[in-house]
Amino acid sequence: MTATLLGAAMAVQWEVGGGRAVSSLPAPARWMAENLPLLDGGEPVWIWRGPFFVAVLLTVPLVWAVTNHAASASPRLLTRGGLLVAAAAIGIEYNSPGGYGWIFDLAALLAALIGTVWCGLQALRRGLLPRSVAWALIAALPLTPLAGFLTFWYLPPGLAMGTLLAWAIAGVTIGRRRGRPLDETSA
């Protein structure tokens, strides 16, 4: 959750550094730009991508555990493969000449988003996971446009934020279960 929020803050900083006047930003973004100087113009651009990379990597163990309960291999492979390829693509995105890694990042994050929602739908329909966890995964779809707004409609970070926020909510929901097994669906 912390890495996801830090990623959002740093994405806002990137947008500010990308030519936006601080005074033209919405109030929360303006506050972050003025009070959280996470990206100085002289720093390498990968510094603001770091939190997205860390957030994706921190999510992988949770994704692996939850997607083990998927009814079929397709959503499990889309989610897992999408997040792993996204982690690699995020590292490549701004470290490659011309920055063409964003195309792979975008495709991988779309696959992870589709897989996440599909896992949630399967779990809800077949009772494979507690309902609250399944709904948290399905919530990736409506969270993505909200995350896109927070990242000024720059698509890869918006997709990453929407998907990772859904997984963070699922993680918090699982954490509240206090030792009950994940396949016990009475939540």
mmCIF file of N, CA, C and O in Angstrom, residues 83-176:
data_model
loop_
_atom_site.group_PDB
_atom_site.id
_atom_site.type_symbol
_atom_site.label_atom_id
_atom_site.label_comp_id
_atom_site.label_asym_id
_atom_site.label_seq_id
_atom_site.Cartn_x
_atom_site.Cartn_y
_atom_site.Cartn_z
ATOM 1 N N LEU A 83 2.068 -9.104 -14.439
ATOM 2 C CA LEU A 83 2.814 -8.367 -13.416
ATOM 3 C C LEU A 83 4.320 -8.579 -13.545
ATOM 4 O O LEU A 83 5.095 -7.635 -13.367
ATOM 5 N N LEU A 84 4.741 -9.792 -13.861
ATOM 6 C CA LEU A 84 6.180 -10.035 -14.011
ATOM 7 C C LEU A 84 6.757 -9.304 -15.218
ATOM 8 O O LEU A 84 7.829 -8.692 -15.127
ATOM 9 N N VAL A 85 6.048 -9.348 -16.339
ATOM 10 C CA VAL A 85 6.520 -8.625 -17.524
ATOM 11 C C VAL A 85 6.474 -7.117 -17.266
ATOM 12 O O VAL A 85 7.369 -6.380 -17.682
ATOM 13 N N ALA A 86 5.444 -6.656 -16.556
ATOM 14 C CA ALA A 86 5.356 -5.225 -16.227
ATOM 15 C C ALA A 86 6.539 -4.788 -15.377
ATOM 16 O O ALA A 86 7.094 -3.701 -15.599
ATOM 17 N N ALA A 87 6.938 -5.614 -14.423
ATOM 18 C CA ALA A 87 8.095 -5.256 -13.589
ATOM 19 C C ALA A 87 9.337 -5.077 -14.451
ATOM 20 O O ALA A 87 10.074 -4.102 -14.298
ATOM 21 N N ALA A 88 9.550 -6.004 -15.375
ATOM 22 C CA ALA A 88 10.708 -5.884 -16.268
ATOM 23 C C ALA A 88 10.565 -4.672 -17.190
ATOM 24 O O ALA A 88 11.518 -3.911 -17.392
ATOM 25 N N ALA A 89 9.369 -4.466 -17.719
ATOM 26 C CA ALA A 89 9.147 -3.356 -18.656
ATOM 27 C C ALA A 89 9.284 -2.005 -17.973
ATOM 28 O O ALA A 89 9.759 -1.051 -18.591
ATOM 29 N N ILE A 90 8.875 -1.924 -16.711
ATOM 30 C CA ILE A 90 9.025 -0.662 -15.978
ATOM 31 C C ILE A 90 10.499 -0.314 -15.873
ATOM 32 O O ILE A 90 10.891 0.839 -16.022
ATOM 33 N N GLY A 91 11.336 -1.318 -15.629
ATOM 34 C CA GLY A 91 12.772 -1.074 -15.576
ATOM 35 C C GLY A 91 13.344 -0.652 -16.909
ATOM 36 O O GLY A 91 14.254 0.167 -16.984
ATOM 37 N N ILE A 92 12.791 -1.194 -17.991
ATOM 38 C CA ILE A 92 13.287 -0.901 -19.334
ATOM 39 C C ILE A 92 12.740 0.427 -19.856
ATOM 40 O O ILE A 92 13.420 1.133 -20.594
ATOM 41 N N GLU A 93 11.512 0.764 -19.423
ATOM 42 C CA GLU A 93 10.763 1.870 -20.027
ATOM 43 C C GLU A 93 11.562 3.148 -20.197
ATOM 44 O O GLU A 93 11.597 3.726 -21.268
ATOM 45 N N TYR A 94 12.187 3.606 -19.153
ATOM 46 C CA TYR A 94 12.892 4.881 -19.256
ATOM 47 C C TYR A 94 14.400 4.722 -19.273
ATOM 48 O O TYR A 94 15.127 5.685 -19.169
ATOM 49 N N ASN A 95 14.860 3.488 -19.381
ATOM 50 C CA ASN A 95 16.294 3.267 -19.466
ATOM 51 C C ASN A 95 16.700 2.819 -20.860
ATOM 52 O O ASN A 95 17.838 2.456 -21.084
ATOM 53 N N SER A 96 15.744 2.801 -21.788
ATOM 54 C CA SER A 96 16.054 2.394 -23.154
ATOM 55 C C SER A 96 16.069 3.629 -24.051
ATOM 56 O O SER A 96 15.350 4.586 -23.796
ATOM 57 N N PRO A 97 16.884 3.590 -25.105
ATOM 58 C CA PRO A 97 16.898 4.724 -26.031
ATOM 59 C C PRO A 97 15.507 4.924 -26.636
ATOM 60 O O PRO A 97 14.889 3.981 -27.116
ATOM 61 N N GLY A 98 15.009 6.104 -26.562
ATOM 62 C CA GLY A 98 13.694 6.406 -27.117
ATOM 63 C C GLY A 98 12.552 6.075 -26.177
ATOM 64 O O GLY A 98 11.416 6.436 -26.431
ATOM 65 N N GLY A 99 12.813 5.373 -25.082
ATOM 66 C CA GLY A 99 11.772 5.066 -24.098
ATOM 67 C C GLY A 99 10.653 4.196 -24.645
ATOM 68 O O GLY A 99 9.506 4.359 -24.261
ATOM 69 N N TYR A 100 10.955 3.243 -25.536
ATOM 70 C CA TYR A 100 9.903 2.437 -26.148
ATOM 71 C C TYR A 100 9.395 1.320 -25.248
ATOM 72 O O TYR A 100 8.483 0.602 -25.626
ATOM 73 N N GLY A 101 9.980 1.151 -24.076
ATOM 74 C CA GLY A 101 9.531 0.105 -23.165
ATOM 75 C C GLY A 101 8.099 0.286 -22.706
ATOM 76 O O GLY A 101 7.464 -0.665 -22.252
ATOM 77 N N TRP A 102 7.537 1.491 -22.835
ATOM 78 C CA TRP A 102 6.183 1.739 -22.342
ATOM 79 C C TRP A 102 5.147 0.897 -23.082
ATOM 80 O O TRP A 102 4.105 0.567 -22.527
ATOM 81 N N ILE A 103 5.416 0.503 -24.317
ATOM 82 C CA ILE A 103 4.483 -0.324 -25.077
ATOM 83 C C ILE A 103 4.349 -1.696 -24.412
ATOM 84 O O ILE A 103 3.248 -2.217 -24.252
ATOM 85 N N PHE A 104 5.480 -2.269 -24.001
ATOM 86 C CA PHE A 104 5.465 -3.564 -23.318
ATOM 87 C C PHE A 104 4.845 -3.422 -21.937
ATOM 88 O O PHE A 104 4.102 -4.296 -21.486
ATOM 89 N N ASP A 105 5.164 -2.335 -21.264
ATOM 90 C CA ASP A 105 4.592 -2.026 -19.956
ATOM 91 C C ASP A 105 3.072 -1.960 -20.061
ATOM 92 O O ASP A 105 2.346 -2.570 -19.266
ATOM 93 N N LEU A 106 2.584 -1.243 -21.043
ATOM 94 C CA LEU A 106 1.148 -1.081 -21.247
ATOM 95 C C LEU A 106 0.466 -2.422 -21.510
ATOM 96 O O LEU A 106 -0.548 -2.758 -20.892
ATOM 97 N N ALA A 107 1.019 -3.226 -22.410
ATOM 98 C CA ALA A 107 0.429 -4.537 -22.732
ATOM 99 C C ALA A 107 0.441 -5.457 -21.516
ATOM 100 O O ALA A 107 -0.548 -6.145 -21.231
ATOM 101 N N ALA A 108 1.546 -5.457 -20.776
ATOM 102 C CA ALA A 108 1.652 -6.319 -19.590
ATOM 103 C C ALA A 108 0.665 -5.894 -18.512
ATOM 104 O O ALA A 108 0.018 -6.742 -17.872
ATOM 105 N N LEU A 109 0.528 -4.598 -18.304
ATOM 106 C CA LEU A 109 -0.402 -4.114 -17.274
ATOM 107 C C LEU A 109 -1.853 -4.350 -17.674
ATOM 108 O O LEU A 109 -2.696 -4.633 -16.813
ATOM 109 N N LEU A 110 -2.163 -4.250 -18.971
ATOM 110 C CA LEU A 110 -3.514 -4.596 -19.433
ATOM 111 C C LEU A 110 -3.808 -6.078 -19.176
ATOM 112 O O LEU A 110 -4.898 -6.435 -18.725
ATOM 113 N N ALA A 111 -2.825 -6.943 -19.440
ATOM 114 C CA ALA A 111 -2.998 -8.373 -19.172
ATOM 115 C C ALA A 111 -3.213 -8.614 -17.685
ATOM 116 O O ALA A 111 -4.100 -9.387 -17.289
ATOM 117 N N ALA A 112 -2.423 -7.938 -16.831
ATOM 118 C CA ALA A 112 -2.575 -8.103 -15.382
ATOM 119 C C ALA A 112 -3.942 -7.608 -14.909
ATOM 120 O O ALA A 112 -4.577 -8.236 -14.052
ATOM 121 N N LEU A 113 -4.405 -6.499 -15.466
ATOM 122 C CA LEU A 113 -5.722 -5.962 -15.099
ATOM 123 C C LEU A 113 -6.828 -6.941 -15.493
ATOM 124 O O LEU A 113 -7.702 -7.269 -14.686
ATOM 125 N N ILE A 114 -6.777 -7.445 -16.717
ATOM 126 C CA ILE A 114 -7.797 -8.397 -17.190
ATOM 127 C C ILE A 114 -7.752 -9.666 -16.336
ATOM 128 O O ILE A 114 -8.794 -10.176 -15.910
ATOM 129 N N GLY A 115 -6.552 -10.177 -16.076
ATOM 130 C CA GLY A 115 -6.413 -11.380 -15.261
ATOM 131 C C GLY A 115 -6.920 -11.186 -13.844
ATOM 132 O O GLY A 115 -7.566 -12.073 -13.270
ATOM 133 N N THR A 116 -6.643 -10.025 -13.265
ATOM 134 C CA THR A 116 -7.091 -9.740 -11.901
ATOM 135 C C THR A 116 -8.617 -9.738 -11.822
ATOM 136 O O THR A 116 -9.206 -10.379 -10.946
ATOM 137 N N VAL A 117 -9.258 -9.029 -12.735
ATOM 138 C CA VAL A 117 -10.728 -8.966 -12.735
ATOM 139 C C VAL A 117 -11.312 -10.348 -13.015
ATOM 140 O O VAL A 117 -12.272 -10.768 -12.374
ATOM 141 N N TRP A 118 -10.715 -11.073 -13.946
ATOM 142 C CA TRP A 118 -11.181 -12.419 -14.291
ATOM 143 C C TRP A 118 -11.074 -13.359 -13.084
ATOM 144 O O TRP A 118 -11.994 -14.135 -12.803
ATOM 145 N N CYS A 119 -9.948 -13.286 -12.348
ATOM 146 C CA CYS A 119 -9.796 -14.092 -11.125
ATOM 147 C C CYS A 119 -10.885 -13.754 -10.122
ATOM 148 O O CYS A 119 -11.472 -14.646 -9.493
ATOM 149 N N GLY A 120 -11.164 -12.462 -9.959
ATOM 150 C CA GLY A 120 -12.213 -12.042 -9.028
ATOM 151 C C GLY A 120 -13.582 -12.547 -9.442
ATOM 152 O O GLY A 120 -14.362 -13.021 -8.607
ATOM 153 N N LEU A 121 -13.881 -12.464 -10.740
ATOM 154 C CA LEU A 121 -15.176 -12.941 -11.232
ATOM 155 C C LEU A 121 -15.327 -14.452 -11.038
ATOM 156 O O LEU A 121 -16.381 -14.926 -10.608
ATOM 157 N N GLN A 122 -14.268 -15.201 -11.356
ATOM 158 C CA GLN A 122 -14.316 -16.655 -11.150
ATOM 159 C C GLN A 122 -14.500 -16.992 -9.679
ATOM 160 O O GLN A 122 -15.284 -17.866 -9.329
ATOM 161 N N ALA A 123 -13.759 -16.306 -8.836
ATOM 162 C CA ALA A 123 -13.839 -16.574 -7.402
ATOM 163 C C ALA A 123 -15.230 -16.253 -6.859
ATOM 164 O O ALA A 123 -15.760 -16.985 -6.025
ATOM 165 N N LEU A 124 -15.817 -15.174 -7.330
ATOM 166 C CA LEU A 124 -17.148 -14.778 -6.880
ATOM 167 C C LEU A 124 -18.204 -15.779 -7.361
ATOM 168 O O LEU A 124 -19.052 -16.212 -6.589
ATOM 169 N N ARG A 125 -18.124 -16.137 -8.622
ATOM 170 C CA ARG A 125 -19.110 -17.040 -9.215
ATOM 171 C C ARG A 125 -19.033 -18.451 -8.626
ATOM 172 O O ARG A 125 -20.046 -19.092 -8.414
ATOM 173 N N ARG A 126 -17.823 -18.942 -8.376
ATOM 174 C CA ARG A 126 -17.647 -20.323 -7.932
ATOM 175 C C ARG A 126 -17.372 -20.469 -6.442
ATOM 176 O O ARG A 126 -17.167 -21.582 -5.967
ATOM 177 N N GLY A 127 -17.321 -19.355 -5.716
ATOM 178 C CA GLY A 127 -17.073 -19.409 -4.276
ATOM 179 C C GLY A 127 -15.677 -19.901 -3.917
ATOM 180 O O GLY A 127 -15.500 -20.565 -2.899
ATOM 181 N N LEU A 128 -14.692 -19.566 -4.737
ATOM 182 C CA LEU A 128 -13.325 -20.044 -4.526
ATOM 183 C C LEU A 128 -12.558 -19.236 -3.484
ATOM 184 O O LEU A 128 -11.583 -19.719 -2.928
ATOM 185 N N LEU A 129 -12.954 -18.006 -3.286
ATOM 186 C CA LEU A 129 -12.322 -17.097 -2.324
ATOM 187 C C LEU A 129 -13.424 -16.425 -1.522
ATOM 188 O O LEU A 129 -14.576 -16.396 -1.949
ATOM 189 N N PRO A 130 -13.080 -15.848 -0.377
ATOM 190 C CA PRO A 130 -14.083 -15.049 0.331
ATOM 191 C C PRO A 130 -14.617 -13.946 -0.587
ATOM 192 O O PRO A 130 -13.873 -13.388 -1.399
ATOM 193 N N ARG A 131 -15.877 -13.636 -0.464
ATOM 194 C CA ARG A 131 -16.521 -12.638 -1.335
ATOM 195 C C ARG A 131 -15.816 -11.283 -1.277
ATOM 196 O O ARG A 131 -15.680 -10.618 -2.300
ATOM 197 N N SER A 132 -15.361 -10.888 -0.116
ATOM 198 C CA SER A 132 -14.699 -9.588 0.010
ATOM 199 C C SER A 132 -13.397 -9.541 -0.795
ATOM 200 O O SER A 132 -13.065 -8.517 -1.392
ATOM 201 N N VAL A 133 -12.666 -10.641 -0.832
ATOM 202 C CA VAL A 133 -11.429 -10.702 -1.622
ATOM 203 C C VAL A 133 -11.766 -10.679 -3.108
ATOM 204 O O VAL A 133 -11.140 -9.965 -3.896
ATOM 205 N N ALA A 134 -12.783 -11.459 -3.507
ATOM 206 C CA ALA A 134 -13.192 -11.483 -4.917
ATOM 207 C C ALA A 134 -13.631 -10.094 -5.375
ATOM 208 O O ALA A 134 -13.231 -9.641 -6.454
ATOM 209 N N TRP A 135 -14.422 -9.405 -4.562
ATOM 210 C CA TRP A 135 -14.868 -8.055 -4.931
ATOM 211 C C TRP A 135 -13.707 -7.072 -4.987
ATOM 212 O O TRP A 135 -13.697 -6.155 -5.810
ATOM 213 N N ALA A 136 -12.712 -7.257 -4.124
ATOM 214 C CA ALA A 136 -11.530 -6.384 -4.164
ATOM 215 C C ALA A 136 -10.808 -6.532 -5.501
ATOM 216 O O ALA A 136 -10.356 -5.541 -6.083
ATOM 217 N N LEU A 137 -10.724 -7.763 -6.008
ATOM 218 C CA LEU A 137 -10.062 -7.982 -7.298
ATOM 219 C C LEU A 137 -10.884 -7.403 -8.448
ATOM 220 O O LEU A 137 -10.333 -6.809 -9.373
ATOM 221 N N ILE A 138 -12.189 -7.568 -8.388
ATOM 222 C CA ILE A 138 -13.070 -7.005 -9.416
ATOM 223 C C ILE A 138 -12.978 -5.477 -9.414
ATOM 224 O O ILE A 138 -13.095 -4.836 -10.455
ATOM 225 N N ALA A 139 -12.718 -4.903 -8.247
ATOM 226 C CA ALA A 139 -12.638 -3.442 -8.107
ATOM 227 C C ALA A 139 -11.482 -2.843 -8.900
ATOM 228 O O ALA A 139 -11.428 -1.624 -9.084
ATOM 229 N N ALA A 140 -10.567 -3.665 -9.407
ATOM 230 C CA ALA A 140 -9.466 -3.137 -10.224
ATOM 231 C C ALA A 140 -10.007 -2.380 -11.431
ATOM 232 O O ALA A 140 -9.423 -1.381 -11.849
ATOM 233 N N LEU A 141 -11.129 -2.839 -11.977
ATOM 234 C CA LEU A 141 -11.686 -2.191 -13.162
ATOM 235 C C LEU A 141 -12.145 -0.754 -12.884
ATOM 236 O O LEU A 141 -11.718 0.167 -13.578
ATOM 237 N N PRO A 142 -12.975 -0.502 -11.861
ATOM 238 C CA PRO A 142 -13.339 0.895 -11.610
ATOM 239 C C PRO A 142 -12.219 1.722 -10.969
ATOM 240 O O PRO A 142 -12.216 2.943 -11.087
ATOM 241 N N LEU A 143 -11.264 1.076 -10.308
ATOM 242 C CA LEU A 143 -10.156 1.827 -9.710
ATOM 243 C C LEU A 143 -9.186 2.367 -10.754
ATOM 244 O O LEU A 143 -8.520 3.368 -10.528
ATOM 245 N N THR A 144 -9.112 1.720 -11.906
ATOM 246 C CA THR A 144 -8.154 2.132 -12.930
ATOM 247 C C THR A 144 -8.441 3.531 -13.491
ATOM 248 O O THR A 144 -7.510 4.331 -13.600
ATOM 249 N N PRO A 145 -9.697 3.883 -13.836
ATOM 250 C CA PRO A 145 -9.916 5.269 -14.280
ATOM 251 C C PRO A 145 -9.607 6.296 -13.185
ATOM 252 O O PRO A 145 -9.056 7.364 -13.468
ATOM 253 N N LEU A 146 -9.919 5.961 -11.933
ATOM 254 C CA LEU A 146 -9.585 6.857 -10.821
ATOM 255 C C LEU A 146 -8.076 7.035 -10.732
ATOM 256 O O LEU A 146 -7.575 8.153 -10.595
ATOM 257 N N ALA A 147 -7.340 5.929 -10.844
ATOM 258 C CA ALA A 147 -5.876 6.000 -10.812
ATOM 259 C C ALA A 147 -5.350 6.770 -12.017
ATOM 260 O O ALA A 147 -4.370 7.500 -11.914
ATOM 261 N N GLY A 148 -6.011 6.622 -13.162
ATOM 262 C CA GLY A 148 -5.615 7.391 -14.342
ATOM 263 C C GLY A 148 -5.739 8.879 -14.092
ATOM 264 O O GLY A 148 -4.874 9.666 -14.494
ATOM 265 N N PHE A 149 -6.797 9.280 -13.408
ATOM 266 C CA PHE A 149 -6.973 10.691 -13.058
ATOM 267 C C PHE A 149 -5.835 11.149 -12.146
ATOM 268 O O PHE A 149 -5.281 12.229 -12.328
ATOM 269 N N LEU A 150 -5.473 10.312 -11.164
ATOM 270 C CA LEU A 150 -4.406 10.684 -10.225
ATOM 271 C C LEU A 150 -3.053 10.815 -10.914
ATOM 272 O O LEU A 150 -2.196 11.551 -10.454
ATOM 273 N N THR A 151 -2.852 10.078 -11.996
ATOM 274 C CA THR A 151 -1.575 10.135 -12.711
ATOM 275 C C THR A 151 -1.683 10.951 -14.000
ATOM 276 O O THR A 151 -0.891 10.776 -14.919
ATOM 277 N N PHE A 152 -2.679 11.827 -14.064
ATOM 278 C CA PHE A 152 -2.863 12.742 -15.186
ATOM 279 C C PHE A 152 -2.994 12.002 -16.519
ATOM 280 O O PHE A 152 -2.474 12.430 -17.531
ATOM 281 N N TRP A 153 -3.676 10.861 -16.489
ATOM 282 C CA TRP A 153 -4.013 10.068 -17.667
ATOM 283 C C TRP A 153 -2.800 9.528 -18.401
ATOM 284 O O TRP A 153 -2.878 9.211 -19.566
ATOM 285 N N TYR A 154 -1.682 9.406 -17.699
ATOM 286 C CA TYR A 154 -0.557 8.706 -18.303
ATOM 287 C C TYR A 154 -0.827 7.230 -18.076
ATOM 288 O O TYR A 154 -0.837 6.745 -16.959
ATOM 289 N N LEU A 155 -1.094 6.490 -19.139
ATOM 290 C CA LEU A 155 -1.703 5.175 -19.068
ATOM 291 C C LEU A 155 -0.925 4.123 -18.285
ATOM 292 O O LEU A 155 -1.513 3.479 -17.417
ATOM 293 N N PRO A 156 0.360 3.879 -18.515
ATOM 294 C CA PRO A 156 0.991 2.808 -17.737
ATOM 295 C C PRO A 156 0.901 3.004 -16.215
ATOM 296 O O PRO A 156 0.477 2.094 -15.520
ATOM 297 N N PRO A 157 1.228 4.184 -15.668
ATOM 298 C CA PRO A 157 1.080 4.321 -14.219
ATOM 299 C C PRO A 157 -0.375 4.224 -13.761
ATOM 300 O O PRO A 157 -0.652 3.696 -12.690
ATOM 301 N N GLY A 158 -1.314 4.696 -14.573
ATOM 302 C CA GLY A 158 -2.726 4.573 -14.206
ATOM 303 C C GLY A 158 -3.151 3.121 -14.120
ATOM 304 O O GLY A 158 -3.850 2.720 -13.185
ATOM 305 N N LEU A 159 -2.729 2.312 -15.088
ATOM 306 C CA LEU A 159 -3.040 0.878 -15.045
ATOM 307 C C LEU A 159 -2.361 0.210 -13.863
ATOM 308 O O LEU A 159 -2.956 -0.628 -13.186
ATOM 309 N N ALA A 160 -1.109 0.562 -13.630
ATOM 310 C CA ALA A 160 -0.387 -0.019 -12.493
ATOM 311 C C ALA A 160 -1.083 0.340 -11.192
ATOM 312 O O ALA A 160 -1.316 -0.520 -10.336
ATOM 313 N N MET A 161 -1.431 1.603 -11.026
ATOM 314 C CA MET A 161 -2.072 2.050 -9.782
ATOM 315 C C MET A 161 -3.416 1.370 -9.571
ATOM 316 O O MET A 161 -3.714 0.915 -8.474
ATOM 317 N N GLY A 162 -4.257 1.285 -10.599
ATOM 318 C CA GLY A 162 -5.565 0.662 -10.449
ATOM 319 C C GLY A 162 -5.453 -0.797 -10.047
ATOM 320 O O GLY A 162 -6.125 -1.268 -9.120
ATOM 321 N N THR A 163 -4.590 -1.522 -10.729
ATOM 322 C CA THR A 163 -4.404 -2.945 -10.431
ATOM 323 C C THR A 163 -3.794 -3.139 -9.049
ATOM 324 O O THR A 163 -4.253 -3.978 -8.267
ATOM 325 N N LEU A 164 -2.763 -2.358 -8.729
ATOM 326 C CA LEU A 164 -2.091 -2.515 -7.443
ATOM 327 C C LEU A 164 -2.970 -2.090 -6.272
ATOM 328 O O LEU A 164 -2.895 -2.680 -5.193
ATOM 329 N N LEU A 165 -3.802 -1.072 -6.473
ATOM 330 C CA LEU A 165 -4.741 -0.698 -5.402
ATOM 331 C C LEU A 165 -5.726 -1.827 -5.125
ATOM 332 O O LEU A 165 -6.036 -2.109 -3.965
ATOM 333 N N ALA A 166 -6.207 -2.486 -6.175
ATOM 334 C CA ALA A 166 -7.114 -3.625 -5.980
ATOM 335 C C ALA A 166 -6.419 -4.733 -5.202
ATOM 336 O O ALA A 166 -7.002 -5.320 -4.272
ATOM 337 N N TRP A 167 -5.170 -5.020 -5.548
ATOM 338 C CA TRP A 167 -4.439 -6.055 -4.821
ATOM 339 C C TRP A 167 -4.138 -5.628 -3.391
ATOM 340 O O TRP A 167 -4.133 -6.460 -2.471
ATOM 341 N N ALA A 168 -3.891 -4.344 -3.164
ATOM 342 C CA ALA A 168 -3.675 -3.858 -1.795
ATOM 343 C C ALA A 168 -4.942 -4.034 -0.962
ATOM 344 O O ALA A 168 -4.880 -4.467 0.199
ATOM 345 N N ILE A 169 -6.109 -3.732 -1.540
ATOM 346 C CA ILE A 169 -7.379 -3.920 -0.831
ATOM 347 C C ILE A 169 -7.593 -5.402 -0.543
ATOM 348 O O ILE A 169 -8.003 -5.780 0.564
ATOM 349 N N ALA A 170 -7.287 -6.261 -1.521
ATOM 350 C CA ALA A 170 -7.401 -7.705 -1.300
ATOM 351 C C ALA A 170 -6.470 -8.151 -0.177
ATOM 352 O O ALA A 170 -6.855 -8.955 0.676
ATOM 353 N N GLY A 171 -5.249 -7.614 -0.157
ATOM 354 C CA GLY A 171 -4.294 -7.962 0.893
ATOM 355 C C GLY A 171 -4.762 -7.545 2.273
ATOM 356 O O GLY A 171 -4.636 -8.293 3.246
ATOM 357 N N VAL A 172 -5.307 -6.333 2.370
ATOM 358 C CA VAL A 172 -5.842 -5.863 3.655
ATOM 359 C C VAL A 172 -7.013 -6.743 4.088
ATOM 360 O O VAL A 172 -7.126 -7.128 5.250
ATOM 361 N N THR A 173 -7.879 -7.095 3.139
ATOM 362 C CA THR A 173 -9.027 -7.954 3.429
ATOM 363 C C THR A 173 -8.566 -9.320 3.927
ATOM 364 O O THR A 173 -9.108 -9.850 4.898
ATOM 365 N N ILE A 174 -7.555 -9.876 3.282
ATOM 366 C CA ILE A 174 -7.026 -11.169 3.709
ATOM 367 C C ILE A 174 -6.385 -11.050 5.085
ATOM 368 O O ILE A 174 -6.555 -11.913 5.939
ATOM 369 N N GLY A 175 -5.657 -9.962 5.314
ATOM 370 C CA GLY A 175 -5.024 -9.739 6.611
ATOM 371 C C GLY A 175 -6.017 -9.647 7.755
ATOM 372 O O GLY A 175 -5.718 -10.038 8.882
ATOM 373 N N ARG A 176 -7.202 -9.167 7.489
ATOM 374 C CA ARG A 176 -8.239 -9.049 8.525
ATOM 375 C C ARG A 176 -8.867 -10.387 8.873
ATOM 376 O O ARG A 176 -9.613 -10.469 9.834
#
